[in-house]
Structure formats: C-alpha cells, structure tokens
C-alpha cells in the first residue's frame, strides 16, 4: 500500500514543486531569447555574441546567474590632455636647458638660427593642427611657442643688445610680445592661450618705461592708470572669456596701485597747487571708473560707482585739505562726501548710482569713526574721580576728564557731529520727501527711518558734551549741561514710549520706538557719567544725585509703557540708594555704621510695592530695593552687632512684604531666615557657645507654625509639621551631650525627649514618637555606658557569650510570635500621622 500524506502536507509539497518548475521555465525562456537574438543577422561592425549578456541566464562555460564584469575604459580626451601636457612640459624644459646650458657650445649664428627656427615652427604648427581638428595638440604647442618667444627675448638681450638697460628693454619687449600674441590670437581664434598672454604682456610696457625713465611717482601713477583703462576696455569689450578675466585681474591690480599712488601723493602735498596733479590723476580715475560702471553688469557697476565716488572725494578733498589747517582735514573730506549725494541725482544708472551712494556712506562713516572716540572719552573720563571722591571741584571740564586726549586738536570733531546730526535729523523729519528722492536707487523702509532718528538723537546728545570738553568750559557748567541733557533724553523717552504704545505702529511708530529706546539707554548711560563727574564735589554730588532721583521718578510716573517704567523706576531707586550713602558719608559714619541708614530706600520700596500691589513695576522696584539691602548687609559684615541689627531690620522688611499674599511664598521664608541669622549673629557677638541658644529660636517658631498647620489641616504629616522644628534642637543638643562631661545637659535633654515621646504616643504622632524615643535611647545609652562597661569588666568572660546564646534561643523559640509582634508594631507606627 502506498503512503498517502495528509492533505495539508501534500498541498505544501505541490506548491514547492510548482515554484521550482516556474523558476526553471523562466531560465529556459531567458536562454531561448538570447539564442534567438544570437541567430539574427549581425551588422558588419556589430558585436558578436559568444556568451549571454550579463543577467540573461545560462550559457556554456558560465554558471547560472554569474555576471561578467568589464573594466570601465578611461576617457580618451582626459588621457590625451595628460599626454599633451607632459609632452609640452618636457619640450619646455628641454628648450630652457638648451638655452641656459648648451648655449655656449654654438656660435651666435647657430644659436639665433636654432631658436628662430624652433620658434617659427612652434608658432606655425598650431595652424596646421587646427585644420586637422587637433585643438588640444595645437594648444600645447602654443604654450611651447610662448615659452620660446620669452627665450628669444632673453637671447636677443644677451647677444644682440647686452648693453641695453634692462627695464627699457623689458618694456619694449613686452610691447612687441603683446602685439605679437594679440595678432596671433586674433588670427587663430580657436586657441585659448594667446589672447590672455597678450593681455598679460600689456601690463608692463608703460609701468616699466616710466620706471626706467626715473619718472616721479605721479607719472608712475598715470602709467598705471592708463594700463588700468586698457584693461577695463578689454574686460568690457573683449570677445574671449580668458582675455576678459585676465584683463579684469589686471584692472584690479593696476587700478588699485594707481589710486593708492594718487592718494599718497595727495596726502603728502605741501599746498593746494601740489595737490592739483594728484587730484587730476584721482579725478581721471573717477571718470574712467564711472564710464566703465555705465556699461558694466550690475555687480561690477556698483563697484565701479563706489570706486568713482571715493576717487572723486580723494581728489577734491585732497586739494581742500591742503588749503585748510590740520584740524579741518576731516570736515573737508566729509563735505566732499556729502556732495556725492547731489551727484547721485545726475541721472546715473541704478547700479552705478548705488555704488556712488555707498561711497558717500563710507566717507560719512569714516568721519564718524574719527569723531566718536572723543565722545567716549568724555563719557568715561570721570571714572578717574572715583579714586578721589569729594577732593574738590576741578579747574575745568578738561581737568575732570584728563588732558591725554589733546582736546585743542579736536576742535572740529563737534562740527562733524553737528553736521551729521543735522543730516540724520532732517532725514527723520522729512522722511517722505527723502523716500521720493531716493526712489530711483533705493526704497528705504520704516526701520531705516528709526535708525536715522536714533542716530540723530545719539549724535545730538554727544555733540554738546564734546563741544564743552573742547572749549574747556568750567566744571559747574559741564555738570549742569550733562544733567540737562539727561533730562532732555528722559522727555524724549517718555514721549516716544507714549507714541509707541498708543496703537499700531507703522513707519512713524517704528521710528519713534527706536528713538525712544535710544533716548532711554542714553538717559541711563548719561546719568552714570554725570554721577561720576559729580563725585569731585560734595555739593555737586547732592545736587546731581537728587536731581537724578527726581527726574527718573517723575519719568517713571509719567510714562505708561511697562518696560520703560520699570527701567526708570529701578534707576530712581538706585540713585536714591546712592544719595543715602552720600548722606552717611557727610555724617562721617563708618561703612558699618552707614549700613542701617541704607535700609531707608528698601523700606520705601516695600511700602511702594504694597501701594502698587499687582502692578508689573512693583517687582522690579522691590528687587532694586533688595539690592540696596544686600549692599547694607555687605557693609555691616566687619562689625557683628551692626550686622545683627541690619539682618533683623531686613527681616522686618521681608516680613512686611510677606503680608501681601503674592509675596508670601518667598518673602515669608526670607524673613524667617533673616531673623534666625540675626539672632545667631547676635549670640555669636555675645560669645554664647551653647547650641540650644541658637536652635531654640528656630525650634519654637517652627513648632508654632506646625501647630497652626495641623489645626488647619489635621491630615498633614507630623514629619512636615513638627519634624524640622524638633530636629533643629534635638540633634545638635544630642551631638553636644555625647561629648559633655557634665550631667545637666543630658538630664534636661533626656527629660525633653521623654516628654516628646509620651506626647507622640498619646496623640499618635509618628515624628514625635520616633524622634523623642531615638534621642531618649541614645541619651540613656550614653549615661549608662560607663556602668555597663564596669559591670562587663567584673563578669566572667564566658558569661556574655552565654547570655547572648540564651537570648538567641529564646528569640528562636518564639520567632513566630516575635514576628507577629513586630508586624503589629509596624502597623501601629504606620497608622500614626
């Protein structure tokens, strides 16, 4: 009988056999398709199949699915270029070696004939090769011909004209080579090398000719400028990219050299007539750059416009500089730079006009960079007065700032700042007209107007300060001037804040916002500067600090913007604290004696915070007052009694702030910490060493708070309510009791622990029971330890092990009962609060 498998097993067997048949059928079909294609007629140059193509199944001698991999052939063009490059290099090396090494073995006729013949052959070969469409080979031979022409020049100079001046000969040779290679490149237009080579040779004839003739620097500058003009013409109108790129590089080098030469000659000219020739060179360069910018693409046109503008300023400004005194040099150049703003309106193309506008901006920025350091010296100079507070009013403003800046030489710096202030202010004031005027070149938005207004305000603030320093006004006038300027800035800040918070801000609002921020920053910075300046005189200090408190407080009350109001209010608090410190100094108090007086301002801020309540400015004001309190604590550190007093007063202020619900989470804990710290400092100053004196002032309030909390929340844990307070006294006392040879402290601590344990057991309070019981056990152990040691010494040595064994046997015999008792005890303690 045949074995018949179950239906499921037979079905799986059939599926496997069908899958094998499908795979074999696919292989056979692939092989058949290849055989059919192999039997079809082949083209004369077509491939003849000897094996199946990759991935087309089995063939004789080839395993199923095997893949025949062939190496990727290298690119013929790349190999050709490598070979041609190597060949050209070898020929060039051979030619150089022949000229330099083997030259002496031949006569003059042979040398000339060989070089001339080889050069002519090298120049003629590319034409033939180009007709045969061998461009790469022709390019390699052209490079060889270029090297040979240079060797020919060297040979001519060494043999035919050995006495000729080297610079003159090189200039003439560069001219000949430039003409030769230009004609050669134009004749063989398919070669890439000749025209760039011709442009390279163009760079040298005029420069080397002027150098050989011993011409002055201005003539050398003209030679460079003419060369740059030629390069610019080639870069604009050249037909081959290589020549244009080479000309562009030459233009950058020779043009920069010409401008630097003209600028150097202009700056070193003795008088206006001496500056005319350099000015003419620079002005010609400006005209040439502007003419090139007229036809150049956008990016290059902008660069050309900027170069033209800067060159024109250097040309005209150089003549004016030579005609005015030294202190007026910068204003002369600034005037020329501002004149470019009118040139921009002369119908220039958009990109070129933007370049000229950028040049005007660069000149103005340079003048500003020159004028700003003296303003910084005016603002920061009074820092030196901190070392000699109230030493007496200086002789003048300059004496308070120091004479190291050379103020008489800066007489025109305020003029520069005033001119720029007027320009920026006019732009801010008549913004729509400026936008219409600048429409062809740019479309400035509201942020630009805001920057103009902010710049005008900042420069307008610095101009009178710098003018006062330059003119050397009296000290009192300088102090009054700076205070008035701070008041003016506060007025602008308040009005700007009101305007910006009035509603949606467009261009005007954005500008006013920038102006308001600048005014606010300037007011704060100016107040610091005038405050430092006022430290020279006691009367000036009181007058300035008092004025600053009134000004900032009034501005804070007047404004409605939250951020500005907070900054102004904090500044008022800071200056009020400084004024309080000055009062302490006038009273002759030591720093630690002045510390309680400094708490007047923090007390005022606490009262003001209670008045403001949830106002956003309340918190910054109170934090500023807290900073003053921190300064008072620092001043009182050297004297412990005063430190305790200051800490206690600070605790009173914190407790007063904690009355308000929104301050209670922080101020309440802070007040407790300050009170405890004050008590500890006072005890330490009184040379109290008992730990209970330090811990009980913490324990009693903590337990009172715990009782109040348990009354409010009976479910509160005893560890949270009473644990910190009890631990604050029990643990330090226990540590001291273990090292105390007297009997009073252990007795009192044991009685207190017993009372606490009994209260914990009665009211089922876990913290009291465990803390009290643990301390009681440890105190008892400490007291009984000597007697235990004495008894242990009197007992036989075998008795302790025997007692321990008996105890273990008893516990083992009643293990189940003891375990049940331990679990009951755990449950009882666990149910306690």
JSON list of N, CA and C in Angstrom, two decimals, residues 506-552:
[
{"chain": "A", "resi": 506, "resn": "UNK", "atom": "N", "xyz": [3.33, 102.06, 12.40]},
{"chain": "A", "resi": 506, "resn": "UNK", "atom": "CA", "xyz": [3.82, 101.93, 11.05]},
{"chain": "A", "resi": 506, "resn": "UNK", "atom": "C", "xyz": [5.21, 102.43, 10.97]},
{"chain": "A", "resi": 507, "resn": "UNK", "atom": "N", "xyz": [5.48, 103.18, 9.89]},
{"chain": "A", "resi": 507, "resn": "UNK", "atom": "CA", "xyz": [6.83, 103.72, 9.72]},
{"chain": "A", "resi": 507, "resn": "UNK", "atom": "C", "xyz": [7.14, 104.73, 10.81]},
{"chain": "A", "resi": 508, "resn": "UNK", "atom": "N", "xyz": [6.18, 105.60, 11.10]},
{"chain": "A", "resi": 508, "resn": "UNK", "atom": "CA", "xyz": [6.43, 106.63, 12.11]},
{"chain": "A", "resi": 508, "resn": "UNK", "atom": "C", "xyz": [6.57, 105.99, 13.48]},
{"chain": "A", "resi": 509, "resn": "UNK", "atom": "N", "xyz": [5.66, 105.07, 13.78]},
{"chain": "A", "resi": 509, "resn": "UNK", "atom": "CA", "xyz": [5.75, 104.42, 15.08]},
{"chain": "A", "resi": 509, "resn": "UNK", "atom": "C", "xyz": [7.03, 103.66, 15.27]},
{"chain": "A", "resi": 510, "resn": "UNK", "atom": "N", "xyz": [7.45, 102.94, 14.19]},
{"chain": "A", "resi": 510, "resn": "UNK", "atom": "CA", "xyz": [8.72, 102.23, 14.31]},
{"chain": "A", "resi": 510, "resn": "UNK", "atom": "C", "xyz": [9.87, 103.15, 14.57]},
{"chain": "A", "resi": 511, "resn": "UNK", "atom": "N", "xyz": [9.87, 104.33, 13.88]},
{"chain": "A", "resi": 511, "resn": "UNK", "atom": "CA", "xyz": [10.93, 105.29, 14.12]},
{"chain": "A", "resi": 511, "resn": "UNK", "atom": "C", "xyz": [10.90, 105.81, 15.54]},
{"chain": "A", "resi": 512, "resn": "UNK", "atom": "N", "xyz": [9.72, 106.14, 16.03]},
{"chain": "A", "resi": 512, "resn": "UNK", "atom": "CA", "xyz": [9.62, 106.66, 17.39]},
{"chain": "A", "resi": 512, "resn": "UNK", "atom": "C", "xyz": [10.05, 105.61, 18.41]},
{"chain": "A", "resi": 513, "resn": "UNK", "atom": "N", "xyz": [9.77, 104.35, 18.15]},
{"chain": "A", "resi": 513, "resn": "UNK", "atom": "CA", "xyz": [10.19, 103.31, 19.06]},
{"chain": "A", "resi": 513, "resn": "UNK", "atom": "C", "xyz": [11.71, 103.25, 19.14]},
{"chain": "A", "resi": 514, "resn": "UNK", "atom": "N", "xyz": [12.38, 103.30, 18.00]},
{"chain": "A", "resi": 514, "resn": "UNK", "atom": "CA", "xyz": [13.84, 103.29, 18.01]},
{"chain": "A", "resi": 514, "resn": "UNK", "atom": "C", "xyz": [14.39, 104.52, 18.72]},
{"chain": "A", "resi": 515, "resn": "UNK", "atom": "N", "xyz": [13.78, 105.65, 18.48]},
{"chain": "A", "resi": 515, "resn": "UNK", "atom": "CA", "xyz": [14.22, 106.88, 19.14]},
{"chain": "A", "resi": 515, "resn": "UNK", "atom": "C", "xyz": [14.00, 106.78, 20.65]},
{"chain": "A", "resi": 516, "resn": "UNK", "atom": "N", "xyz": [12.86, 106.22, 21.06]},
{"chain": "A", "resi": 516, "resn": "UNK", "atom": "CA", "xyz": [12.57, 106.10, 22.49]},
{"chain": "A", "resi": 516, "resn": "UNK", "atom": "C", "xyz": [13.57, 105.18, 23.17]},
{"chain": "A", "resi": 517, "resn": "UNK", "atom": "N", "xyz": [13.89, 104.07, 22.53]},
{"chain": "A", "resi": 517, "resn": "UNK", "atom": "CA", "xyz": [14.87, 103.15, 23.12]},
{"chain": "A", "resi": 517, "resn": "UNK", "atom": "C", "xyz": [16.24, 103.82, 23.23]},
{"chain": "A", "resi": 518, "resn": "UNK", "atom": "N", "xyz": [16.64, 104.52, 22.17]},
{"chain": "A", "resi": 518, "resn": "UNK", "atom": "CA", "xyz": [17.92, 105.22, 22.22]},
{"chain": "A", "resi": 518, "resn": "UNK", "atom": "C", "xyz": [17.94, 106.28, 23.32]},
{"chain": "A", "resi": 519, "resn": "UNK", "atom": "N", "xyz": [16.83, 107.00, 23.45]},
{"chain": "A", "resi": 519, "resn": "UNK", "atom": "CA", "xyz": [16.76, 108.03, 24.50]},
{"chain": "A", "resi": 519, "resn": "UNK", "atom": "C", "xyz": [16.83, 107.40, 25.88]},
{"chain": "A", "resi": 520, "resn": "UNK", "atom": "N", "xyz": [16.17, 106.27, 26.08]},
{"chain": "A", "resi": 520, "resn": "UNK", "atom": "CA", "xyz": [16.20, 105.61, 27.38]},
{"chain": "A", "resi": 520, "resn": "UNK", "atom": "C", "xyz": [17.60, 105.12, 27.72]},
{"chain": "A", "resi": 521, "resn": "UNK", "atom": "N", "xyz": [18.24, 104.47, 26.77]},
{"chain": "A", "resi": 521, "resn": "UNK", "atom": "CA", "xyz": [19.61, 103.99, 27.01]},
{"chain": "A", "resi": 521, "resn": "UNK", "atom": "C", "xyz": [20.56, 105.16, 27.24]},
{"chain": "A", "resi": 522, "resn": "UNK", "atom": "N", "xyz": [20.40, 106.22, 26.43]},
{"chain": "A", "resi": 522, "resn": "UNK", "atom": "CA", "xyz": [21.25, 107.39, 26.62]},
{"chain": "A", "resi": 522, "resn": "UNK", "atom": "C", "xyz": [21.03, 108.06, 27.96]},
{"chain": "A", "resi": 523, "resn": "UNK", "atom": "N", "xyz": [19.77, 108.10, 28.43]},
{"chain": "A", "resi": 523, "resn": "UNK", "atom": "CA", "xyz": [19.50, 108.71, 29.73]},
{"chain": "A", "resi": 523, "resn": "UNK", "atom": "C", "xyz": [20.16, 107.93, 30.86]},
{"chain": "A", "resi": 524, "resn": "UNK", "atom": "N", "xyz": [20.07, 106.61, 30.81]},
{"chain": "A", "resi": 524, "resn": "UNK", "atom": "CA", "xyz": [20.69, 105.80, 31.86]},
{"chain": "A", "resi": 524, "resn": "UNK", "atom": "C", "xyz": [22.21, 105.94, 31.81]},
{"chain": "A", "resi": 525, "resn": "UNK", "atom": "N", "xyz": [22.78, 105.84, 30.59]},
{"chain": "A", "resi": 525, "resn": "UNK", "atom": "CA", "xyz": [24.23, 105.98, 30.48]},
{"chain": "A", "resi": 525, "resn": "UNK", "atom": "C", "xyz": [24.70, 107.38, 30.84]},
{"chain": "A", "resi": 526, "resn": "UNK", "atom": "N", "xyz": [23.96, 108.40, 30.39]},
{"chain": "A", "resi": 526, "resn": "UNK", "atom": "CA", "xyz": [24.34, 109.77, 30.74]},
{"chain": "A", "resi": 526, "resn": "UNK", "atom": "C", "xyz": [24.24, 110.04, 32.23]},
{"chain": "A", "resi": 527, "resn": "UNK", "atom": "N", "xyz": [23.27, 109.42, 32.90]},
{"chain": "A", "resi": 527, "resn": "UNK", "atom": "CA", "xyz": [23.16, 109.61, 34.35]},
{"chain": "A", "resi": 527, "resn": "UNK", "atom": "C", "xyz": [24.36, 109.02, 35.07]},
{"chain": "A", "resi": 528, "resn": "UNK", "atom": "N", "xyz": [24.86, 107.89, 34.60]},
{"chain": "A", "resi": 528, "resn": "UNK", "atom": "CA", "xyz": [26.05, 107.31, 35.21]},
{"chain": "A", "resi": 528, "resn": "UNK", "atom": "C", "xyz": [27.25, 108.24, 35.01]},
{"chain": "A", "resi": 529, "resn": "UNK", "atom": "N", "xyz": [27.39, 108.79, 33.79]},
{"chain": "A", "resi": 529, "resn": "UNK", "atom": "CA", "xyz": [28.51, 109.68, 33.51]},
{"chain": "A", "resi": 529, "resn": "UNK", "atom": "C", "xyz": [28.46, 110.94, 34.36]},
{"chain": "A", "resi": 530, "resn": "UNK", "atom": "N", "xyz": [27.30, 111.59, 34.42]},
{"chain": "A", "resi": 530, "resn": "UNK", "atom": "CA", "xyz": [27.21, 112.82, 35.22]},
{"chain": "A", "resi": 530, "resn": "UNK", "atom": "C", "xyz": [27.31, 112.51, 36.71]},
{"chain": "A", "resi": 531, "resn": "UNK", "atom": "N", "xyz": [26.84, 111.32, 37.12]},
{"chain": "A", "resi": 531, "resn": "UNK", "atom": "CA", "xyz": [27.01, 110.94, 38.52]},
{"chain": "A", "resi": 531, "resn": "UNK", "atom": "C", "xyz": [28.47, 110.79, 38.90]},
{"chain": "A", "resi": 532, "resn": "UNK", "atom": "N", "xyz": [29.26, 110.16, 38.02]},
{"chain": "A", "resi": 532, "resn": "UNK", "atom": "CA", "xyz": [30.70, 110.06, 38.28]},
{"chain": "A", "resi": 532, "resn": "UNK", "atom": "C", "xyz": [31.36, 111.42, 38.26]},
{"chain": "A", "resi": 533, "resn": "UNK", "atom": "N", "xyz": [30.94, 112.27, 37.33]},
{"chain": "A", "resi": 533, "resn": "UNK", "atom": "CA", "xyz": [31.52, 113.60, 37.25]},
{"chain": "A", "resi": 533, "resn": "UNK", "atom": "C", "xyz": [31.22, 114.42, 38.51]},
{"chain": "A", "resi": 534, "resn": "UNK", "atom": "N", "xyz": [30.06, 114.21, 39.11]},
{"chain": "A", "resi": 534, "resn": "UNK", "atom": "CA", "xyz": [29.68, 114.99, 40.29]},
{"chain": "A", "resi": 534, "resn": "UNK", "atom": "C", "xyz": [30.40, 114.55, 41.54]},
{"chain": "A", "resi": 535, "resn": "UNK", "atom": "N", "xyz": [31.10, 113.41, 41.52]},
{"chain": "A", "resi": 535, "resn": "UNK", "atom": "CA", "xyz": [31.78, 112.94, 42.73]},
{"chain": "A", "resi": 535, "resn": "UNK", "atom": "C", "xyz": [32.96, 113.81, 43.13]},
{"chain": "A", "resi": 536, "resn": "UNK", "atom": "N", "xyz": [33.37, 114.71, 42.26]},
{"chain": "A", "resi": 536, "resn": "UNK", "atom": "CA", "xyz": [34.51, 115.57, 42.61]},
{"chain": "A", "resi": 536, "resn": "UNK", "atom": "C", "xyz": [34.14, 116.57, 43.70]},
{"chain": "A", "resi": 537, "resn": "UNK", "atom": "N", "xyz": [32.88, 116.96, 43.80]},
{"chain": "A", "resi": 537, "resn": "UNK", "atom": "CA", "xyz": [32.46, 117.97, 44.76]},
{"chain": "A", "resi": 537, "resn": "UNK", "atom": "C", "xyz": [31.27, 117.45, 45.55]},
{"chain": "A", "resi": 538, "resn": "UNK", "atom": "N", "xyz": [31.26, 117.71, 46.85]},
{"chain": "A", "resi": 538, "resn": "UNK", "atom": "CA", "xyz": [30.15, 117.24, 47.69]},
{"chain": "A", "resi": 538, "resn": "UNK", "atom": "C", "xyz": [28.85, 117.93, 47.31]},
{"chain": "A", "resi": 539, "resn": "UNK", "atom": "N", "xyz": [28.90, 119.23, 47.09]},
{"chain": "A", "resi": 539, "resn": "UNK", "atom": "CA", "xyz": [27.68, 119.95, 46.72]},
{"chain": "A", "resi": 539, "resn": "UNK", "atom": "C", "xyz": [27.14, 119.47, 45.38]},
{"chain": "A", "resi": 540, "resn": "UNK", "atom": "N", "xyz": [28.05, 119.27, 44.41]},
{"chain": "A", "resi": 540, "resn": "UNK", "atom": "CA", "xyz": [27.62, 118.77, 43.10]},
{"chain": "A", "resi": 540, "resn": "UNK", "atom": "C", "xyz": [27.02, 117.37, 43.21]},
{"chain": "A", "resi": 541, "resn": "UNK", "atom": "N", "xyz": [27.58, 116.56, 44.10]},
{"chain": "A", "resi": 541, "resn": "UNK", "atom": "CA", "xyz": [27.05, 115.20, 44.28]},
{"chain": "A", "resi": 541, "resn": "UNK", "atom": "C", "xyz": [25.61, 115.23, 44.76]},
{"chain": "A", "resi": 542, "resn": "UNK", "atom": "N", "xyz": [25.34, 116.03, 45.79]},
{"chain": "A", "resi": 542, "resn": "UNK", "atom": "CA", "xyz": [23.97, 116.10, 46.29]},
{"chain": "A", "resi": 542, "resn": "UNK", "atom": "C", "xyz": [23.03, 116.68, 45.24]},
{"chain": "A", "resi": 543, "resn": "UNK", "atom": "N", "xyz": [23.49, 117.72, 44.54]},
{"chain": "A", "resi": 543, "resn": "UNK", "atom": "CA", "xyz": [22.62, 118.34, 43.55]},
{"chain": "A", "resi": 543, "resn": "UNK", "atom": "C", "xyz": [22.30, 117.38, 42.40]},
{"chain": "A", "resi": 544, "resn": "UNK", "atom": "N", "xyz": [23.32, 116.70, 41.91]},
{"chain": "A", "resi": 544, "resn": "UNK", "atom": "CA", "xyz": [23.11, 115.80, 40.76]},
{"chain": "A", "resi": 544, "resn": "UNK", "atom": "C", "xyz": [22.33, 114.57, 41.17]},
{"chain": "A", "resi": 545, "resn": "UNK", "atom": "N", "xyz": [22.70, 113.93, 42.28]},
{"chain": "A", "resi": 545, "resn": "UNK", "atom": "CA", "xyz": [22.00, 112.71, 42.68]},
{"chain": "A", "resi": 545, "resn": "UNK", "atom": "C", "xyz": [20.54, 113.01, 43.01]},
{"chain": "A", "resi": 546, "resn": "UNK", "atom": "N", "xyz": [20.31, 114.12, 43.70]},
{"chain": "A", "resi": 546, "resn": "UNK", "atom": "CA", "xyz": [18.92, 114.49, 43.98]},
{"chain": "A", "resi": 546, "resn": "UNK", "atom": "C", "xyz": [18.14, 114.77, 42.72]},
{"chain": "A", "resi": 547, "resn": "UNK", "atom": "N", "xyz": [18.76, 115.48, 41.77]},
{"chain": "A", "resi": 547, "resn": "UNK", "atom": "CA", "xyz": [18.08, 115.76, 40.50]},
{"chain": "A", "resi": 547, "resn": "UNK", "atom": "C", "xyz": [17.79, 114.48, 39.75]},
{"chain": "A", "resi": 548, "resn": "UNK", "atom": "N", "xyz": [18.73, 113.54, 39.76]},
{"chain": "A", "resi": 548, "resn": "UNK", "atom": "CA", "xyz": [18.51, 112.28, 39.05]},
{"chain": "A", "resi": 548, "resn": "UNK", "atom": "C", "xyz": [17.38, 111.48, 39.68]},
{"chain": "A", "resi": 549, "resn": "UNK", "atom": "N", "xyz": [17.30, 111.47, 41.01]},
{"chain": "A", "resi": 549, "resn": "UNK", "atom": "CA", "xyz": [16.18, 110.76, 41.66]},
{"chain": "A", "resi": 549, "resn": "UNK", "atom": "C", "xyz": [14.85, 111.37, 41.23]},
{"chain": "A", "resi": 550, "resn": "UNK", "atom": "N", "xyz": [14.77, 112.69, 41.24]},
{"chain": "A", "resi": 550, "resn": "UNK", "atom": "CA", "xyz": [13.52, 113.36, 40.88]},
{"chain": "A", "resi": 550, "resn": "UNK", "atom": "C", "xyz": [13.19, 113.13, 39.40]},
{"chain": "A", "resi": 551, "resn": "UNK", "atom": "N", "xyz": [14.20, 113.24, 38.54]},
{"chain": "A", "resi": 551, "resn": "UNK", "atom": "CA", "xyz": [13.96, 113.09, 37.10]},
{"chain": "A", "resi": 551, "resn": "UNK", "atom": "C", "xyz": [13.49, 111.68, 36.76]},
{"chain": "A", "resi": 552, "resn": "UNK", "atom": "N", "xyz": [14.20, 110.67, 37.26]},
{"chain": "A", "resi": 552, "resn": "UNK", "atom": "CA", "xyz": [13.81, 109.30, 36.91]},
{"chain": "A", "resi": 552, "resn": "UNK", "atom": "C", "xyz": [12.49, 108.92, 37.56]}
]
